[in-house]
Amino acid sequence: MTPADDGPNPEYTPKLLDGLEKRGVKATFFLLGEEVKQYPDVVRRMHDDGHLIGVHSYKHVNFKEVGTACTLQQIEKTQKAIYDVTGEYAGYIRPPYGCWQKELDAQVNLIEVLWNVDPRDWATTDADTVVQRVLKDTKPGDIILLHDASASSVQAAFTVIDTLQKQGYSFVTVEELLLE
């Protein structure tokens, strides 16, 4: 499974969507609300292509640093942005940096989704390094964290998908994985 964080990106997300379509893969995208507002056509395509869309935050803030009121505002603004484009509210959230406050569980009607494999693709432009990190650590049922903000991350995603599919892996959205 390959969720994508921090998008949509106007240059790289469409390329990722093209490659996912070619490979018959549905992914989960955790989106920034401000990017949804800026690039609604990319989000609409993501939705129309059958990918799962979740909340990341409105601006990439650490929820543990900004407090409950700001966190709730970040989530609500992102939910509204996603709804305005897709006509659907997200059911899942991946908090930036993986930082969540347990007391929010009672206030936020979203399922928190983190990851098992983080190749730190945002920290390198070397797709081969990202691929090696993913392949070294991935096992069945894992959630792989990737981003859709660079050519190297998109290329790494395609190589990971191609390689793992040849090994018998299937790629599903987090909803399909969690509800199995």
XYZ file of C-alpha atoms in Angstrom:
180
model
C 0.000 0.000 0.000
C 1.334 3.425 -0.840
C -0.264 6.385 0.824
C 0.916 9.786 -0.315
C 1.282 12.710 2.078
C 1.428 16.486 1.797
C -0.242 16.931 -1.585
C -1.657 17.400 -3.958
C 1.286 18.695 -5.918
C 0.389 20.225 -9.303
C 3.414 18.748 -11.081
C 3.997 15.352 -9.483
C 0.587 14.161 -8.307
C -0.824 13.899 -11.865
C 2.248 11.859 -12.857
C 1.705 9.606 -9.864
C -1.975 9.226 -10.748
C -1.042 8.278 -14.335
C 1.351 5.587 -13.095
C -1.095 4.227 -10.540
C -3.787 3.976 -13.207
C -1.390 2.175 -15.545
C -0.606 -0.329 -12.767
C -4.201 -0.744 -11.599
C -3.338 0.476 -8.103
C -5.558 2.482 -5.768
C -3.741 4.501 -3.135
C -4.597 6.626 -0.137
C -3.754 10.318 -0.272
C -3.571 12.368 2.929
C -4.026 15.937 1.781
C -3.210 19.396 3.011
C -6.307 21.584 2.924
C -4.480 24.597 1.504
C -3.245 22.436 -1.390
C -6.756 21.066 -1.979
C -7.966 24.659 -2.303
C -5.156 25.497 -4.735
C -5.397 22.384 -6.919
C -9.008 21.175 -6.891
C -8.741 19.605 -10.347
C -5.995 17.263 -9.145
C -8.093 16.279 -6.114
C -11.164 15.763 -8.293
C -9.184 13.439 -10.558
C -7.810 11.582 -7.529
C -11.361 11.079 -6.282
C -12.777 10.198 -9.705
C -9.992 7.630 -10.207
C -11.157 5.823 -7.045
C -8.339 6.681 -4.661
C -9.070 7.190 -0.976
C -8.649 10.748 0.272
C -7.844 11.536 3.883
C -7.025 14.556 5.993
C -3.434 15.525 6.744
C -3.947 19.080 8.051
C -4.685 22.461 6.514
C -1.118 23.707 6.796
C 1.566 21.205 7.707
C 1.551 21.833 11.477
C 2.479 19.615 14.383
C -0.781 19.047 16.265
C 1.057 18.548 19.562
C 2.593 22.016 19.260
C -0.449 24.081 18.218
C -3.021 22.996 20.797
C -6.470 21.486 20.591
C -8.396 24.479 19.206
C -5.955 25.029 16.347
C -5.792 21.298 15.606
C -9.574 21.069 15.360
C -9.610 24.107 13.069
C -6.917 22.544 10.851
C -8.948 19.346 10.559
C -12.293 21.076 9.979
C -10.891 23.399 7.297
C -9.324 20.444 5.495
C -12.532 18.404 5.735
C -14.469 21.317 4.233
C -11.932 21.771 1.416
C -12.114 18.060 0.551
C -15.922 18.070 0.712
C -16.149 21.172 -1.494
C -14.195 19.360 -4.231
C -15.397 15.758 -3.894
C -18.798 16.004 -2.228
C -17.568 13.568 0.429
C -16.020 13.932 3.852
C -12.831 12.044 4.613
C -12.958 9.220 7.142
C -9.242 8.978 7.863
C -6.490 11.250 9.137
C -2.722 11.049 9.117
C -1.449 13.743 11.467
C 1.693 15.530 10.283
C 4.825 14.011 11.817
C 2.615 11.240 13.189
C 1.811 13.492 16.157
C -1.676 12.935 17.532
C -3.270 13.778 20.853
C -5.322 10.902 22.281
C -7.808 13.342 23.820
C -8.815 14.303 20.267
C -10.237 10.823 19.646
C -13.509 11.836 21.313
C -13.728 15.097 19.343
C -12.643 13.994 15.871
C -14.699 11.496 13.917
C -11.752 10.243 11.859
C -9.647 7.090 12.052
C -5.974 7.820 12.640
C -3.654 6.093 10.176
C 0.095 6.054 10.608
C 2.650 3.873 8.790
C 4.947 0.886 9.197
C 7.565 1.794 6.579
C 9.027 5.293 6.242
C 11.805 5.505 3.663
C 12.179 9.258 4.312
C 11.655 9.985 0.621
C 11.291 13.689 1.389
C 14.914 13.796 2.569
C 16.581 12.510 -0.617
C 16.401 12.935 -4.375
C 17.735 9.422 -4.949
C 14.849 7.162 -5.953
C 17.035 4.047 -5.657
C 17.766 4.810 -2.013
C 14.041 5.160 -1.304
C 13.302 1.890 -3.089
C 16.018 0.033 -1.147
C 14.668 1.352 2.160
C 11.128 0.258 1.310
C 12.023 -3.175 -0.008
C 14.292 -3.879 2.974
C 11.580 -3.161 5.522
C 8.246 -4.086 3.939
C 6.227 -7.124 4.930
C 2.596 -8.112 4.215
C 0.034 -5.747 5.731
C 2.421 -2.813 6.010
C 1.537 0.777 5.239
C 4.293 2.468 3.237
C 4.658 6.226 3.661
C 5.588 8.105 0.496
C 5.091 11.662 -0.697
C 3.964 13.032 -4.040
C 6.125 16.152 -4.100
C 9.186 15.134 -6.139
C 10.177 13.213 -9.240
C 12.322 10.843 -7.160
C 9.447 9.947 -4.824
C 7.098 9.259 -7.726
C 9.694 7.140 -9.509
C 10.426 5.267 -6.294
C 6.704 4.571 -5.849
C 6.507 3.030 -9.318
C 9.584 0.854 -8.778
C 8.300 -0.272 -5.363
C 4.887 -1.147 -6.810
C 6.362 -2.996 -9.792
C 8.820 -4.938 -7.628
C 6.383 -5.864 -4.871
C 3.634 -6.835 -7.335
C 6.101 -9.247 -8.953
C 6.648 -10.707 -5.468
C 2.907 -11.264 -5.090
C 1.962 -8.190 -3.088
C -1.323 -6.379 -3.682
C -1.820 -2.685 -3.094
C -5.000 -1.456 -1.439
C -6.271 1.683 0.229
C -5.930 1.987 4.000
C -9.671 1.493 4.281
C -9.458 -1.868 2.526
C -6.492 -2.871 4.678
C -8.118 -1.845 7.965
C -11.496 -3.365 7.172
C -10.131 -6.756 6.054
